[in-house]
Structure formats: C-alpha cells, structure tokens
Amino acid sequence: MSTTTRQLILQRCFEAIQAKGFETLRTDKEIARLKITKGAFYHYFPNKSELGYAVVDEVMLPFYEQKWASLNNIETGIAAALNAVFENEKAKASDTTIKRGDVLTNMILEMSHSDELFRQKLEAVNEVQVRILQKAIMTGRVAGELKNQTDARSMALFIIGQMMGCYTIGKVRASKDTFISMVSTLQKQVKESLVMDSVELEKKASSVASAAIAPPSYPTLGSVSSNKIVEEEKTPRGGWFNRSR
C-alpha cells in the first residue's frame, strides 16, 4: 500500500465532505470512484470515524492554515496582508462554494455535539488560525501598524468567527453577493478598529496570488514569543467594541 493511495483517499473524501457534509459521506461510493479495493481502503481507515479524524488532521488543518499563510513570518505589512486575505476570499467566491458553505463550520455543526474527539480536532483547526492571526496582530503592533486597544486573541477570535459567519449567511441565502458584502463590511470594521490611520492597506494582486499557492507552514515564534502570547491570553484588556484610545 502506498502513501500516495492514502493521501488520494483523504483528498477525495475531503472534497466529498466539502460538497455534501460528513454524515452523508458514503465510503463505498468513494471506493468505487477511486477504483480501489475495499481492502485497500480499510487497510488505512478501519471505520468512517477514523477516516474523518484523518481528514481533519491531515487535509483540513493545512487547508485552513494555508488561508492565513501570508501572515506568517513577516515583520511589517501585516495590515496589508490581512486585507489581502479578505480580498482573496471575495475573489475566489463562487455560487458553488457559497452554497456549500465553510467546510469547517459545517463539520462543527454536524459532529462537535456527538463526538468529543471530533470536536477537539475541529477546535484545533480553529485554533491554528487564531494563533496565526493573534501573532500577526501582536507583530503589527510592534511595527506600529495596528492599534493597541484590545487583546490580540479576542481580535483574532472575532475575525475568524466573523469569516465563518459570512460563509454561513451566504450559504443560507445562497448568495455570493451577500457573502462579498459581509466580508467588505468586516474589512471596514477591521480597518476602523484595528489599523492605524496612517497605514496603507492596498496590496498587489501578485502578492495575493503568491499567498494562495505558498506551501502551508505552522506559525513560528518570530519576534513575538510564545510566552508573550500566553501572557496576553491571561490578561484580558476588553472586547472588540472597546473603542477607548
């Protein structure tokens, strides 16, 4: 059995989950589409739950990490890079992707209430995004690009939650235009509440494209240490709507 076969199974099942959800996933149909034997399939995944866990760990986590990859390992240009992520989400939106919704949100709603291990793994996918954003926000403050009015973790959670909400409302309304409008509103909120007035947000399209194809990488400590992140988490400084300057 080759590693390539295992990866092919995971990728194909991830695509099926994106399209119709996990609970409706038919492993027998995916086996037939892949033209492999049941023995080959069950050699890697003895049951559907084990398959789901592997999809989350090995496909979904790097998929979402890649979304924010342009914020990794940069010391300046944080505000522009964040704005470019929003622009990229709007640019790649289609009627099909919006009707499907956000696969992480879909799986959270499907599985987190009935399978604790699934919940933990889905939380890890959420957390890796939050960590990338949290570190980027803290780095942006050091660079003088971002305001220092609330804790970075709360801001990161807010942004991730809002993006998930944009996909959810876009899905229930089956409207790409609604999704794009909501993301644009989020951009304005972020600019007003987080970005210093003097910072230019425009980013070249080539930079957005390169971020979309760059290989996923886990957030590194860089100039903002993990101790500072943990310390900040223990010291709440007010919510998103704390507008004090």
XYZ file of N, CA and C in Angstrom:
735
model
N 0.849 -1.195 0.000
C 0.000 0.000 0.000
C 0.891 1.254 0.000
N 0.585 2.184 -0.832
C 1.433 3.366 -0.933
C 0.852 4.527 -0.146
N 1.762 5.425 0.280
C 1.319 6.642 0.943
C 0.454 7.470 0.004
N 0.774 7.444 -1.282
C 0.004 8.193 -2.271
C -1.461 7.755 -2.280
N -1.697 6.462 -2.161
C -3.069 5.955 -2.123
C -3.811 6.520 -0.920
N -3.165 6.534 0.223
C -3.784 7.075 1.437
C -4.111 8.558 1.254
N -3.172 9.311 0.726
C -3.398 10.738 0.517
C -4.518 10.982 -0.488
N -4.583 10.143 -1.509
C -5.643 10.270 -2.508
C -7.009 10.023 -1.883
N -7.092 9.016 -1.018
C -8.347 8.731 -0.314
C -8.766 9.929 0.526
N -7.818 10.474 1.282
C -8.123 11.605 2.157
C -8.584 12.819 1.353
N -7.887 13.120 0.276
C -8.241 14.289 -0.522
C -9.611 14.121 -1.169
N -9.871 12.939 -1.718
C -11.161 12.699 -2.364
C -12.303 12.773 -1.343
N -12.098 12.224 -0.177
C -13.148 12.263 0.850
C -13.336 13.676 1.383
N -12.260 14.440 1.484
C -12.383 15.839 1.887
C -13.243 16.605 0.888
N -13.015 16.378 -0.388
C -13.815 17.044 -1.418
C -15.282 16.633 -1.331
N -15.520 15.364 -1.027
C -16.902 14.893 -0.875
C -17.559 15.532 0.344
N -16.785 15.689 1.424
C -17.301 16.332 2.635
C -17.601 17.798 2.356
N -16.729 18.463 1.623
C -16.983 19.853 1.228
C -18.307 19.985 0.485
N -18.573 19.026 -0.373
C -19.754 19.107 -1.235
C -21.050 18.799 -0.497
N -21.027 17.758 0.376
C -22.288 17.297 0.958
C -22.251 17.020 2.456
N -21.122 17.237 3.101
C -21.050 17.016 4.531
C -20.492 15.654 4.895
N -20.154 15.495 6.180
C -19.534 14.251 6.632
C -20.551 13.139 6.845
N -21.676 13.469 7.456
C -22.638 12.424 7.808
C -23.214 11.734 6.575
N -23.267 12.433 5.461
C -23.789 11.824 4.229
C -22.691 11.169 3.390
N -21.453 11.236 3.857
C -20.345 10.634 3.113
C -20.544 9.127 2.999
N -20.490 8.616 1.779
C -20.606 7.183 1.519
C -19.239 6.650 1.121
N -18.608 5.930 2.043
C -17.269 5.426 1.751
C -17.279 4.434 0.596
N -18.372 3.663 0.456
C -18.428 2.703 -0.649
C -18.415 3.408 -2.004
N -19.085 4.560 -2.080
C -19.087 5.317 -3.330
C -17.708 5.893 -3.630
N -17.027 6.352 -2.580
C -15.692 6.908 -2.792
C -14.709 5.816 -3.194
N -14.873 4.621 -2.626
C -14.037 3.482 -3.024
C -14.223 3.191 -4.507
N -15.472 3.214 -4.955
C -15.765 2.946 -6.369
C -15.189 4.032 -7.272
N -15.312 5.284 -6.856
C -14.793 6.385 -7.664
C -13.270 6.341 -7.767
N -12.639 5.924 -6.681
C -11.179 5.840 -6.669
C -10.660 4.592 -7.375
N -11.574 3.647 -7.623
C -11.214 2.381 -8.276
C -10.151 1.617 -7.484
N -10.393 1.549 -6.174
C -9.533 0.756 -5.304
C -10.385 -0.311 -4.631
N -9.738 -1.282 -4.027
C -10.480 -2.338 -3.346
C -10.891 -1.883 -1.952
N -11.927 -2.521 -1.416
C -12.320 -2.223 -0.040
C -11.191 -2.549 0.923
N -10.447 -3.609 0.610
C -9.322 -3.975 1.462
C -8.279 -2.879 1.535
N -8.015 -2.238 0.391
C -7.052 -1.137 0.370
C -7.557 0.030 1.207
N -8.855 0.310 1.083
C -9.442 1.419 1.837
C -9.379 1.151 3.342
N -9.855 -0.018 3.744
C -9.937 -0.322 5.175
C -8.584 -0.656 5.791
N -7.575 -0.871 4.962
C -6.217 -1.009 5.478
C -5.794 0.276 6.184
N -6.189 1.396 5.622
C -5.835 2.692 6.190
C -6.859 3.184 7.209
N -8.124 2.944 6.936
C -9.191 3.511 7.760
C -10.198 2.423 8.112
N -10.103 1.857 9.320
C -10.972 0.742 9.695
C -12.445 1.109 9.812
N -12.738 2.407 9.999
C -14.131 2.840 10.087
C -14.242 4.296 9.641
N -15.462 4.746 9.511
C -15.707 6.092 8.997
C -15.181 7.170 9.939
N -15.288 6.933 11.246
C -14.796 7.922 12.204
C -13.298 8.142 12.057
N -12.541 7.035 11.936
C -11.089 7.159 11.772
C -10.750 7.918 10.494
N -11.522 7.686 9.456
C -11.338 8.438 8.217
C -11.571 9.925 8.463
N -12.651 10.248 9.165
C -12.970 11.644 9.448
C -11.896 12.330 10.260
N -11.376 11.640 11.283
C -10.310 12.218 12.096
C -9.094 12.548 11.234
N -8.737 11.612 10.348
C -7.564 11.807 9.497
C -7.776 12.953 8.509
N -8.984 13.070 7.971
C -9.284 14.170 7.057
C -9.089 15.509 7.762
N -9.581 15.615 8.989
C -9.443 16.865 9.742
C -7.975 17.169 10.016
N -7.237 16.175 10.501
C -5.840 16.384 10.880
C -4.930 16.656 9.690
N -5.124 15.905 8.619
C -4.131 15.880 7.544
C -4.505 16.677 6.304
N -5.772 17.008 6.162
C -6.196 17.787 4.994
C -6.807 19.116 5.422
N -7.753 19.063 6.337
C -8.465 20.280 6.704
C -7.573 21.276 7.439
N -6.763 20.806 8.376
C -5.921 21.730 9.135
C -4.954 22.489 8.227
N -4.174 21.806 7.369
C -3.317 22.575 6.464
C -4.088 23.426 5.458
N -5.290 22.991 5.085
C -6.134 23.773 4.178
C -6.456 25.134 4.790
N -6.827 25.153 6.069
C -7.164 26.416 6.728
C -5.926 27.199 7.123
N -4.878 26.504 7.466
C -3.623 27.186 7.765
C -3.131 27.953 6.542
N -3.321 27.354 5.380
C -2.897 27.989 4.135
C -3.652 29.289 3.878
N -4.894 29.362 4.327
C -5.696 30.566 4.109
C -5.015 31.806 4.681
N -4.337 31.631 5.818
C -3.714 32.758 6.501
C -2.191 32.747 6.373
N -1.666 31.924 5.451
C -0.215 31.711 5.357
C 0.562 32.993 5.085
N -0.048 33.946 4.389
C 0.661 35.186 4.063
C 0.976 36.022 5.300
N 0.337 35.713 6.433
C 0.597 36.446 7.674
C 1.739 35.840 8.473
N 2.224 34.698 8.039
C 3.316 34.030 8.745
C 4.662 34.641 8.382
N 5.505 34.769 9.396
C 6.917 35.111 9.181
C 7.134 36.443 8.476
N 6.270 37.412 8.729
C 6.518 38.767 8.234
C 6.518 39.715 9.428
N 7.362 40.724 9.357
C 7.503 41.671 10.459
C 6.791 42.992 10.177
N 6.560 43.289 8.900
C 5.850 44.507 8.509
C 4.840 44.154 7.418
N 3.969 45.096 7.130
C 2.949 44.849 6.110
C 1.825 43.949 6.587
N 1.646 43.852 7.907
C 0.616 42.974 8.477
C -0.777 43.421 8.043
N -1.050 44.718 8.149
C -2.384 45.226 7.816
C -2.720 44.955 6.354
N -1.760 45.188 5.466
C -1.993 44.943 4.041
C -2.178 43.460 3.757
N -1.398 42.620 4.428
C -1.518 41.171 4.221
C -2.873 40.664 4.688
N -3.360 41.182 5.822
C -4.671 40.780 6.327
C -5.769 41.225 5.368
N -5.665 42.442 4.883
C -6.653 42.933 3.926
C -6.638 42.098 2.646
N -5.447 41.653 2.236
C -5.329 40.827 1.034
C -6.003 39.476 1.213
N -5.973 38.934 2.434
C -6.676 37.677 2.706
C -8.172 37.859 2.471
N -8.725 38.954 2.986
C -10.147 39.232 2.774
C -10.456 39.368 1.279
N -9.605 40.096 0.571
C -9.816 40.280 -0.866
C -9.762 38.948 -1.604
N -8.853 38.082 -1.184
C -8.726 36.771 -1.817
C -9.967 35.916 -1.579
N -10.525 35.991 -0.362
C -11.745 35.239 -0.066
C -12.898 35.699 -0.953
N -12.994 37.001 -1.172
C -14.048 37.519 -2.049
C -13.803 37.118 -3.501
N -12.543 37.182 -3.924
C -12.221 36.902 -5.324
C -12.483 35.448 -5.704
N -12.247 34.532 -4.779
C -12.409 33.114 -5.111
C -13.822 32.590 -4.833
N -14.687 33.439 -4.283
C -16.062 33.014 -4.004
C -16.807 32.749 -5.311
N -17.560 31.671 -5.326
C -18.405 31.340 -6.477
C -19.772 30.910 -5.959
N -20.737 30.812 -6.848
C -22.063 30.354 -6.430
C -21.976 28.972 -5.786
N -21.122 28.119 -6.331
C -20.990 26.759 -5.800
C -20.369 26.753 -4.414
N -19.257 27.476 -4.240
C -18.585 27.459 -2.935
C -19.443 28.102 -1.854
N -20.181 29.140 -2.205
C -21.019 29.802 -1.204
C -22.203 28.923 -0.827
N -22.789 28.228 -1.784
C -23.895 27.323 -1.462
C -23.435 26.161 -0.586
N -22.191 25.734 -0.779
C -21.645 24.672 0.071
C -21.337 25.184 1.470
N -20.901 26.421 1.566
C -20.545 26.988 2.850
C -19.124 26.640 3.257
N -18.796 26.999 4.469
C -17.469 26.756 5.029
C -17.422 25.345 5.591
N -16.506 24.524 5.100
C -16.489 23.108 5.480
C -16.214 22.921 6.971
N -15.380 23.774 7.562
C -15.121 23.660 8.998
C -16.388 23.943 9.795
N -17.080 25.022 9.461
C -18.332 25.344 10.149
C -19.349 24.226 9.986
N -19.454 23.701 8.769
C -20.394 22.610 8.518
C -20.093 21.404 9.394
N -18.813 21.050 9.502
C -18.443 19.881 10.301
C -18.610 20.130 11.794
N -18.358 21.360 12.230
C -18.596 21.701 13.637
C -20.065 21.477 13.984
N -20.947 21.961 13.121
C -22.380 21.803 13.367
C -22.816 20.348 13.285
N -22.177 19.582 12.419
C -22.524 18.172 12.248
C -22.026 17.299 13.398
N -20.768 17.495 13.815
C -20.089 16.477 14.597
C -19.683 16.870 16.015
N -19.551 18.149 16.314
C -18.965 18.525 17.605
C -19.852 18.163 18.789
N -21.154 18.047 18.573
C -22.062 17.734 19.674
C -22.156 16.242 19.959
N -21.726 15.412 19.010
C -21.925 13.970 19.160
C -20.635 13.173 19.295
N -19.491 13.787 19.019
C -18.216 13.077 19.060
C -17.170 14.014 19.653
N -16.758 13.759 20.885
C -15.842 14.657 21.583
C -14.482 14.732 20.904
N -13.987 13.620 20.403
C -12.692 13.651 19.720
C -12.779 14.473 18.439
N -13.889 14.351 17.735
C -14.109 15.183 16.554
C -14.098 16.656 16.950
N -14.784 16.972 18.042
C -14.839 18.365 18.496
C -13.443 18.898 18.779
N -12.629 18.096 19.460
C -11.275 18.531 19.790
C -10.440 18.774 18.536
N -10.582 17.904 17.565
C -9.815 18.048 16.330
C -10.285 19.261 15.526
N -11.583 19.500 15.506
C -12.107 20.674 14.817
C -11.701 21.955 15.541
N -11.662 21.894 16.858
C -11.183 23.042 17.631
C -9.728 23.352 17.287
N -8.932 22.306 17.076
C -7.526 22.504 16.712
C -7.392 23.236 15.377
N -8.295 22.957 14.443
C -8.280 23.657 13.155
C -8.615 25.134 13.364
N -9.586 25.394 14.217
C -9.919 26.772 14.558
C -8.750 27.454 15.256
N -8.125 26.739 16.173
C -7.057 27.326 16.985
C -5.829 27.690 16.159
N -5.477 26.867 15.175
C -4.282 27.188 14.386
C -4.485 28.492 13.619
N -5.706 28.762 13.187
C -5.997 30.029 12.517
C -5.922 31.193 13.497
N -6.499 30.993 14.674
C -6.478 32.035 15.699
C -5.047 32.383 16.079
N -4.199 31.361 16.225
C -2.804 31.593 16.612
C -2.046 32.401 15.560
N -2.271 32.079 14.298
C -1.606 32.833 13.232
C -2.026 34.299 13.288
N -3.324 34.534 13.411
C -3.832 35.906 13.465
C -3.379 36.624 14.725
N -3.417 35.938 15.856
C -3.016 36.545 17.119
C -1.567 37.017 17.051
N -0.696 36.162 16.584
C 0.721 36.522 16.471
C 0.906 37.666 15.483
N 0.174 37.627 14.364
C 0.293 38.686 13.365
C -0.154 40.034 13.930
N -1.236 40.028 14.696
C -1.729 41.269 15.302
C -0.709 41.824 16.282
N -0.130 40.963 17.098
C 0.883 41.408 18.050
C 2.116 41.939 17.321
N 2.492 41.289 16.237
C 3.625 41.755 15.441
C 3.311 43.101 14.794
N 2.083 43.256 14.309
C 1.673 44.511 13.699
C 1.695 45.672 14.670
N 1.429 45.396 15.926
C 1.513 46.444 16.942
C 2.955 46.878 17.153
N 3.853 45.903 17.212
C 5.274 46.210 17.374
C 5.760 47.077 16.217
N 5.247 46.800 15.018
C 5.644 47.559 13.827
C 4.949 48.916 13.736
N 4.010 49.185 14.647
C 3.304 50.458 14.636
C 2.198 50.543 13.606
N 1.757 49.389 13.093
C 0.710 49.374 12.069
C -0.686 49.199 12.659
N -0.772 48.530 13.796
C -2.063 48.175 14.375
C -2.246 48.819 15.744
N -3.480 49.160 16.047
C -3.812 49.794 17.317
C -3.723 48.797 18.461
N -3.474 49.333 19.638
C -3.268 48.502 20.821
C -4.410 48.730 21.806
N -5.637 48.448 21.362
C -6.787 48.791 22.191
C -7.511 47.586 22.783
N -7.180 46.394 22.349
C -7.803 45.200 22.919
C -6.844 44.042 22.748
N -7.063 42.942 23.477
C -6.125 41.828 23.384
C -6.206 41.168 22.015
N -5.048 40.751 21.522
C -4.947 40.223 20.162
C -5.730 38.933 19.991
N -5.809 38.124 21.037
C -6.531 36.855 20.914
C -8.027 37.095 20.705
N -8.599 38.021 21.457
C -10.017 38.337 21.264
C -10.273 38.843 19.848
N -9.354 39.663 19.345
C -9.494 40.181 17.989
C -9.399 39.056 16.964
N -8.447 38.153 17.180
C -8.277 37.029 16.252
C -9.510 36.133 16.249
N -10.038 35.834 17.423
C -11.252 35.027 17.522
C -12.419 35.718 16.824
N -12.505 37.024 17.000
C -13.577 37.793 16.367
C -13.494 37.695 14.849
N -12.309 37.891 14.301
C -12.143 37.872 12.848
C -12.468 36.498 12.274
N -11.944 35.444 12.918
C -12.225 34.085 12.441
C -13.725 33.795 12.529
N -14.334 34.168 13.650
C -15.768 33.943 13.826
C -16.601 34.697 12.804
N -16.202 35.928 12.512
C -16.925 36.713 11.519
C -16.813 36.101 10.124
N -15.631 35.609 9.778
C -15.473 34.971 8.470
C -16.358 33.730 8.358
N -16.401 32.939 9.427
C -17.270 31.762 9.427
C -18.729 32.186 9.273
N -19.083 33.281 9.941
C -20.444 33.791 9.841
C -20.784 34.288 8.446
N -19.822 34.906 7.775
C -20.047 35.367 6.400
C -20.400 34.199 5.493
N -19.658 33.097 5.661
C -19.955 31.911 4.852
C -21.319 31.321 5.208
N -21.663 31.328 6.489
C -22.928 30.734 6.917
C -24.128 31.508 6.378
N -24.088 32.835 6.506
C -25.197 33.648 5.999
C -25.250 33.596 4.474
N -24.083 33.610 3.837
C -24.059 33.464 2.384
C -24.675 32.148 1.945
N -24.401 31.093 2.725
C -24.936 29.765 2.401
C -26.450 29.725 2.558
N -26.967 30.206 3.681
C -28.405 30.105 3.915
C -29.191 30.968 2.929
N -28.563 32.026 2.424
C -29.214 32.881 1.429
C -28.854 32.486 -0.004
N -27.962 31.496 -0.126
C -27.498 31.051 -1.449
C -27.091 32.246 -2.298
N -26.290 33.136 -1.685
C -25.982 34.406 -2.341
C -24.504 34.756 -2.213
N -23.807 34.711 -3.327
C -22.410 35.154 -3.354
C -22.320 36.647 -3.058
N -23.272 37.424 -3.564
C -23.257 38.866 -3.341
C -23.369 39.196 -1.858
N -24.211 38.442 -1.142
C -24.341 38.653 0.301
C -23.021 38.367 0.999
N -22.374 37.277 0.629
C -21.080 36.930 1.216
C -20.062 38.042 0.988
N -19.959 38.509 -0.246
C -18.980 39.545 -0.575
C -19.275 40.832 0.184
N -20.544 41.183 0.287
C -20.938 42.381 1.024
C -20.558 42.277 2.497
N -20.780 41.105 3.087
C -20.455 40.915 4.503
C -18.953 40.958 4.749
N -18.172 40.362 3.859
C -16.714 40.412 4.015
C -16.216 41.848 3.873
N -16.806 42.601 2.963
C -16.430 44.008 2.798
C -16.725 44.806 4.065
N -17.852 44.508 4.700
C -18.186 45.169 5.963
C -17.186 44.790 7.048
N -16.788 43.525 7.082
C -15.773 43.087 8.041
C -14.458 43.831 7.805
N -14.083 44.009 6.554
C -12.866 44.758 6.243
C -12.931 46.172 6.821
N -14.070 46.811 6.684
C -14.233 48.166 7.213
C -14.125 48.171 8.733
N -14.745 47.177 9.383
C -14.655 47.082 10.840
C -13.215 46.916 11.293
N -12.495 46.038 10.611
C -11.096 45.793 10.969
C -10.269 47.057 10.764
N -10.475 47.729 9.660
C -9.720 48.953 9.380
C -9.979 50.015 10.438
N -11.246 50.209 10.797
C -11.595 51.251 11.758
C -11.115 50.922 13.166
N -11.195 49.667 13.549
C -10.931 49.297 14.934
C -9.510 48.816 15.193
N -8.816 48.377 14.148
C -7.519 47.737 14.361
C -6.362 48.456 13.687
N -6.584 49.008 12.510
C -5.478 49.528 11.701
C -5.236 51.009 11.994
N -3.973 51.366 12.169
C -3.603 52.763 12.358
C -3.992 53.560 11.121
N -4.434 54.804 11.320
C -4.946 55.619 10.223
C -3.913 55.855 9.122
N -2.649 55.861 9.480
C -1.595 56.186 8.514
C -1.171 55.010 7.642
N -1.714 53.808 7.912
C -1.253 52.603 7.224
C -2.002 52.403 5.916
N -1.262 52.124 4.856
C -1.840 51.840 3.539
C -2.209 50.367 3.460
N -3.455 50.074 3.044
C -3.933 48.694 3.024
C -3.780 48.015 1.677
N -3.562 48.753 0.622
C -3.516 48.129 -0.695
C -2.346 47.165 -0.794
N -2.619 46.051 -1.452
C -1.586 45.043 -1.662
C -1.697 44.560 -3.092
N -0.572 44.384 -3.764
C -0.592 43.975 -5.164
C -1.233 42.615 -5.332
N -1.929 42.446 -6.452
C -2.600 41.177 -6.731
C -1.618 40.028 -6.750
N -0.380 40.275 -7.211
C 0.621 39.207 -7.264
C 0.933 38.673 -5.886
N 0.881 39.547 -4.878
C 1.143 39.103 -3.513
C 0.035 38.196 -3.022
N -1.215 38.527 -3.390
C -2.339 37.679 -3.010
C -2.214 36.324 -3.671
N -1.853 36.313 -4.954
C -1.722 35.059 -5.686
C -0.630 34.195 -5.099
N 0.511 34.803 -4.738
C 1.605 34.019 -4.181
C 1.231 33.440 -2.838
N 0.429 34.166 -2.063
C -0.013 33.639 -0.772
C -0.906 32.434 -0.966
N -1.704 32.443 -2.048
C -2.638 31.351 -2.289
C -1.934 30.064 -2.677
N -0.727 30.169 -3.273
C -0.044 28.961 -3.720
C 1.131 28.584 -2.835
N 1.442 29.409 -1.854
C 2.575 29.102 -0.988
C 2.288 27.855 -0.170
N 3.298 27.025 0.112
C 3.077 25.820 0.907
C 2.705 26.167 2.332
N 1.820 25.390 2.963
C 1.420 25.686 4.335
C 2.586 25.548 5.285
N 2.623 26.400 6.305
C 3.668 26.314 7.324
C 3.073 26.690 8.658
N 3.497 26.019 9.709
C 2.968 26.301 11.021
C 3.499 27.628 11.518
N 2.712 28.362 12.320
C 3.155 29.658 12.811
C 4.401 29.515 13.659
N 5.406 30.361 13.386
C 6.629 30.332 14.171
C 6.613 31.464 15.173
N 7.539 31.406 16.125
C 7.536 32.382 17.197
C 7.983 33.753 16.716
N 8.992 33.792 15.817
C 9.448 35.067 15.295
C 9.825 36.011 16.418
N 9.522 37.301 16.232
C 9.885 38.303 17.227
C 8.890 38.364 18.369
N 7.742 37.727 18.211
C 6.755 37.668 19.285
C 6.815 36.281 19.895
N 7.226 36.183 21.139
C 7.455 34.882 21.753
C 6.155 34.235 22.174
N 6.191 32.895 22.319
C 5.011 32.172 22.785
C 4.657 32.581 24.203
N 5.667 32.964 24.991
C 5.395 33.409 26.361
C 4.549 34.676 26.358
N 4.827 35.579 25.402
C 4.037 36.802 25.312
C 2.607 36.499 24.915
N 2.431 35.523 24.029
C 1.083 35.140 23.615
C 0.310 34.581 24.790
N 0.929 33.668 25.540
C 0.274 33.076 26.703
C -0.022 34.137 27.740
N 0.943 35.048 27.971
C 0.744 36.115 28.950
C -0.431 36.990 28.564
N -0.553 37.301 27.289
C -1.660 38.126 26.830
C -2.992 37.437 27.041
N -3.030 36.111 26.791
C -4.267 35.360 26.955
C -4.755 35.415 28.398
N -3.820 35.537 29.337
C -4.187 35.562 30.749
C -4.542 36.964 31.225
N -4.363 37.972 30.343
C -4.599 39.349 30.749
C -5.576 40.015 29.800
N -6.893 39.755 29.970
C -7.882 40.366 29.079
C -7.876 41.878 29.204
N -8.039 42.550 28.067
C -7.966 44.004 28.071
C -9.212 44.637 27.488
N -10.277 43.884 27.405
C -11.508 44.446 26.872
C -11.854 43.866 25.534
N -13.132 43.917 25.180
C -13.595 43.292 23.952
C -13.368 44.139 22.721
N -13.829 43.610 21.612
C -13.662 44.253 20.311
C -14.226 45.661 20.286
N -15.349 45.864 20.947
C -16.019 47.148 20.847
C -15.582 48.134 21.927
N -14.456 47.836 22.585
C -13.855 48.807 23.483
C -13.145 49.848 22.631
N -13.766 51.001 22.443
C -13.270 51.985 21.481
C -12.330 53.016 22.110
N -11.961 52.840 23.362
C -11.104 53.821 24.009
C -9.764 53.889 23.301
N -9.199 55.056 23.187
C -7.925 55.258 22.505
C -6.820 55.483 23.532
